[in-house]
Amino acid sequence: ALQAGQFIGSVTGHTEMVISADDKQIHCVGFNTSGTTKPGESVNRDGNGVFYTVRSYKSTSSRKLLGFVKPF
């Protein structure tokens, strides 16, 4: 599945591939990003590679979760 997020105060966002999820966080692989293992921590969306990232279901001051897409 893919998760889609939107940057607060913007019409743009970012999509990441979901590896797994539980009731508190989403484990993703982000492309063209920097990585983090702390939910809610800022990730550089114009980073330099493909990184493991942990996302929170809760909105942060810079990003909110829009939803999930299962392409197949």
mmCIF file of C-alpha atoms in Angstrom:
data_model
loop_
_atom_site.group_PDB
_atom_site.id
_atom_site.type_symbol
_atom_site.label_atom_id
_atom_site.label_comp_id
_atom_site.label_asym_id
_atom_site.label_seq_id
_atom_site.Cartn_x
_atom_site.Cartn_y
_atom_site.Cartn_z
ATOM 1 C CA ALA A 1 0.000 0.000 0.000
ATOM 2 C CA LEU A 2 0.954 3.639 -0.332
ATOM 3 C CA GLN A 3 0.339 6.385 2.210
ATOM 4 C CA ALA A 4 -0.268 9.963 1.136
ATOM 5 C CA GLY A 5 0.483 13.003 3.240
ATOM 6 C CA GLN A 6 -0.036 16.722 2.716
ATOM 7 C CA PHE A 7 2.195 19.530 3.913
ATOM 8 C CA ILE A 8 0.338 21.924 6.223
ATOM 9 C CA GLY A 9 -0.462 25.212 4.509
ATOM 10 C CA SER A 10 0.288 23.772 1.064
ATOM 11 C CA VAL A 11 -1.425 21.873 -1.710
ATOM 12 C CA THR A 12 1.640 19.641 -2.150
ATOM 13 C CA GLY A 13 2.518 16.450 -0.326
ATOM 14 C CA HIS A 14 4.464 13.222 -0.431
ATOM 15 C CA THR A 15 3.685 9.528 -0.964
ATOM 16 C CA GLU A 16 5.567 6.622 0.613
ATOM 17 C CA MET A 17 5.376 2.844 0.315
ATOM 18 C CA VAL A 18 3.979 1.183 3.466
ATOM 19 C CA ILE A 19 5.966 -1.802 4.743
ATOM 20 C CA SER A 20 3.850 -2.421 7.841
ATOM 21 C CA ALA A 21 1.612 -0.609 10.293
ATOM 22 C CA ASP A 22 0.245 -1.045 13.783
ATOM 23 C CA ASP A 23 -2.218 0.971 15.863
ATOM 24 C CA LYS A 24 0.323 3.762 16.578
ATOM 25 C CA GLN A 25 2.668 4.129 13.623
ATOM 26 C CA ILE A 26 3.300 3.406 9.963
ATOM 27 C CA HIS A 27 6.588 1.908 8.766
ATOM 28 C CA CYS A 28 7.396 3.217 5.286
ATOM 29 C CA VAL A 29 10.019 3.492 2.611
ATOM 30 C CA GLY A 30 10.267 7.043 1.341
ATOM 31 C CA PHE A 31 11.795 7.962 -1.978
ATOM 32 C CA ASN A 32 13.777 11.181 -2.510
ATOM 33 C CA THR A 33 13.766 11.771 1.250
ATOM 34 C CA SER A 34 15.903 11.610 4.344
ATOM 35 C CA GLY A 35 15.105 8.978 6.965
ATOM 36 C CA THR A 36 13.913 8.892 10.565
ATOM 37 C CA THR A 37 12.898 6.208 13.036
ATOM 38 C CA LYS A 38 10.978 8.625 15.315
ATOM 39 C CA PRO A 39 7.283 9.097 14.471
ATOM 40 C CA GLY A 40 6.458 12.753 13.906
ATOM 41 C CA GLU A 41 10.088 13.760 13.370
ATOM 42 C CA SER A 42 10.737 15.980 10.375
ATOM 43 C CA VAL A 43 11.894 14.322 7.147
ATOM 44 C CA ASN A 44 13.512 16.203 4.292
ATOM 45 C CA ARG A 45 11.164 15.636 1.358
ATOM 46 C CA ASP A 46 13.863 16.679 -1.120
ATOM 47 C CA GLY A 47 16.480 14.361 0.302
ATOM 48 C CA ASN A 48 19.162 12.285 -1.275
ATOM 49 C CA GLY A 49 17.930 8.719 -1.411
ATOM 50 C CA VAL A 50 15.525 5.973 -0.409
ATOM 51 C CA PHE A 51 15.099 5.620 3.346
ATOM 52 C CA TYR A 52 13.150 3.733 5.997
ATOM 53 C CA THR A 53 10.798 6.121 7.803
ATOM 54 C CA VAL A 54 8.389 5.759 10.711
ATOM 55 C CA ARG A 55 5.277 7.939 10.440
ATOM 56 C CA SER A 56 2.579 8.725 12.971
ATOM 57 C CA TYR A 57 -1.128 8.620 12.171
ATOM 58 C CA LYS A 58 -1.396 11.960 14.003
ATOM 59 C CA SER A 59 -0.797 15.239 12.217
ATOM 60 C CA THR A 60 2.347 17.204 13.010
ATOM 61 C CA SER A 61 2.959 20.927 12.673
ATOM 62 C CA SER A 62 4.192 20.369 9.110
ATOM 63 C CA ARG A 63 2.340 17.323 7.747
ATOM 64 C CA LYS A 64 -0.963 15.462 7.904
ATOM 65 C CA LEU A 65 -1.902 11.971 6.762
ATOM 66 C CA LEU A 66 -4.483 12.014 3.969
ATOM 67 C CA GLY A 67 -4.983 8.270 3.583
ATOM 68 C CA PHE A 68 -3.894 5.039 1.964
ATOM 69 C CA VAL A 69 -4.030 3.606 -1.560
ATOM 70 C CA LYS A 70 -3.706 -0.073 -2.406
ATOM 71 C CA PRO A 71 -2.777 -0.049 -6.114
ATOM 72 C CA PHE A 72 -3.134 -3.815 -6.639
#
